[in-house]
Amino acid sequence: MILNKPITYIPGISGQRAGLIYSELGIKTCNDLLNFFPFRYIDKTQFYQIKDLQPSASEVQIVGKITRVNEIAQKRGSRLVATFQDATGTMELVWFRGQKWIKDSLKVNEPYVVYGKLNHYNGSFSIPHPEMELVKEYKKKLQSKMQPVYPSTEKLTNSGVSNKLMQGYVLKLLQIVYDTIQESLSPEIIGDFSLMPKKEALLNVHFPKSQENLAKAQYRLKFEELFFIQLQLVRKKLINKTKIKGFIFENVGAIFNEFYADKLPFNLTNAQKRVLKEIRKDVASGAHMNRLLQGDVGSGKTIVALLSMLLAIDNGFQATIMAPTEILANQHYIAVSELLQGMNIKVDILTGSVRAKKRREIHAHLEDGTLHILIGTHALLEDKVQFNNLGIAIIDEQHRFGVAQRSKLWMKNKMPPHILVMTATPIPRTLAMSVYGDLDISVIDELPPGRKEVKTVHRFDSNRLSVFKFMRDEIAKGRQIYIVYPLIQESEAMDYKDLMDGYESVSREFPTPKYQISIVHGQMKPADKEHEMQRFVKHETQIMVATTVIEVGVNVPNASVMIIESSERFGLSQLHQLRGRVGRGADQSYCILLSSFKLSAEAKTRLKTMVETTDGFKIAEVDLKLRGPGNLMGTQQSGVLNLKIADVVKDSKILVAARNTAISVLQEDANLSKPENINIKNTFIQISKSSKIWSNIS
Ligand code: ADP
Ligand code: MG
């Protein structure tokens, strides 16, 4: 197939040039070039009238006449100014170079088509160095009215690979291959969505005949791109469901029921009940569960995890929770142990700081099956840790763990344990579809009753004194306070200094013995951290000064004030996580965002969003818009998001349509073996061969 050949196949591209294009743009084959899309177009389909010009317009095309030409002397050189007029108004055309030659060539009072970049200055419009053509010449030519502008690099431009040249290559290629381009979608899909046929779409995305055609071509190609991604994700999910067998937790037994009846300290929220039902359905089905549980901070994921583990134990299996930090693992351990008090269930914890002797003991009990629940950090992943019969693995705060780690946990068994991944980072629906499209998703979208919304304010550093006063008042009421410093500077030493300076000034404001202050940061030994945390948990200290190590999961219900220093330096999701540390008790809680006076527009948006809403999903949407999907999810998943033409944020409607279409195609024809799906199948095979993205997911 021609499309698989290197671009040197196209007349005029030498091996050397092809090498440069490959190293600069990653284009190797003819197919790569065909799918190398313009990022904008020079639109010569539209004509403007001078009265309709807007300062926001970039390039415009106007028909009019030159009424006068003046050469205006300047300090350095001169400029040539032509007064240009149509039936609706007047503007200027300006030249700074080649005035002499241009002046001689301009024809006064003859109609011209003028095209160029529009400048707006002091209320009047001008076009510097316009492209000009007499109307009578213009009419003679048959020209493409919209020209593609391709992404390029300095190196390419300097080596003479201009946009014109790229246009030429693509045009030649299209001429050669046009008739051989295969349709990739089924007639049914094309009909249902009134899609432009593939050939036409490729032609029009490069050389659109009109804005309307361009829009149709782009829609078609975006749909196709998203459709095939979803087809792979959905197919993977279906295969997992049907091919990978899971343990069956048949019984909701004595342990679950005893806990539910006697130990559960509150009524579950409706959202918790719904999610639990979803999990129960999964683990009873005989298929392998691979579920993502999203729930905002404080929404009560822990109890759902615990109840799921009890289901496993009821059916003779072991269970585990893996957390990203020791502090968190400890908290889970304490919470789970407390909840299970008086029940005959053995729980233990394994982290990096567990001593060798204790460790061996844990290993032994894990292997002989007497240990029911093991909670820990990534220490759980060591080869020495062997379960007797692991039925379910719960992974907390998944964005901290790599995908490889997920599957490592999974490989520990003869049969994969059910997997429940819990995350407190709300992921916008469309993004979740792209990145976690192969997982089932549950959402706890309701907070336990009685929570008061955290009152959030933004204060400048200069208001610090009033913040101190507020802190004193809250402490007098018996409350506790977090003060968090960012840990995002280039040098750890600098962060440490910021923190210590802050600690000192807080210590001065809140002197002993009346006030006690805890401090926790990354350079402390785990045991010391733990000690300081515990002092705060036990209310021996009123203030906790910390870096973001407390970001995840820490639960101190009596702490009701969160003060975030240099809050402009935190990302939205971090701010949201931090704020989630308060508002866990019965008291009104507060979050104070301190910042310097000078703020970037983006920082302003972040702080404003935090003040305006506590809804994690809304915050995540703003974050997605500000930072784009790649940054949001980290490089790990960026492969899935490395889209050529579609945009997860802007094209969310197309994404939903593409996903639903992929689902219905596979539901009717799981192996794509029906004749009407032949196009899809061929393309699918082609894509699967060339993409490594998919092996990286779960
Ligand atoms: P997260 O989802 O952030 O992990 P947790 O599981 O730590 O949330 O729960 C936060 C707090 O809410 C805990 O103190 C927990 O005991 C409490 N909680 C959870 N579910 C409920 C409920 N249905 N009713 C009342 N309190 C609840
Ligand atoms: Mg939690």
XYZ file of C-alpha atoms and ligand atoms in Angstrom, residues 266-269 272 295-303 424 448-449 451 555 557 584, ligand 1:
48
model
C -24.079 5.644 60.588
C -26.560 5.085 57.806
C -25.011 4.846 54.399
C -25.835 7.631 52.018
C -22.787 4.769 49.028
C -15.778 10.266 45.311
C -14.871 13.681 46.526
C -12.835 14.041 49.690
C -15.008 13.195 52.664
C -17.661 11.438 50.603
C -17.076 8.224 52.546
C -15.124 5.878 50.322
C -13.481 4.067 53.216
C -16.650 2.432 54.443
C -10.655 11.554 45.422
C -22.769 12.380 54.290
C -25.568 14.416 55.865
C -21.772 18.548 56.481
C -8.669 12.872 58.941
C -12.528 16.136 62.388
C -15.112 16.824 58.494
P -13.063 9.782 51.798
O -14.029 9.483 50.712
O -12.444 11.120 51.667
O -12.048 8.680 51.979
P -13.867 8.939 54.371
O -14.197 7.547 54.018
O -12.600 9.182 55.092
O -13.942 9.849 53.100
O -15.097 9.533 55.185
C -15.042 10.817 55.697
C -15.750 10.896 57.015
O -17.142 10.736 56.836
C -15.325 9.815 57.974
O -15.185 10.381 59.244
C -16.471 8.809 57.913
O -16.611 8.128 59.135
C -17.653 9.700 57.664
N -18.745 9.069 56.951
C -18.643 8.261 55.876
N -19.849 7.871 55.438
C -20.763 8.445 56.253
C -22.197 8.421 56.320
N -22.925 7.731 55.454
N -22.785 9.133 57.297
C -22.052 9.837 58.172
N -20.717 9.897 58.165
C -20.061 9.207 57.226
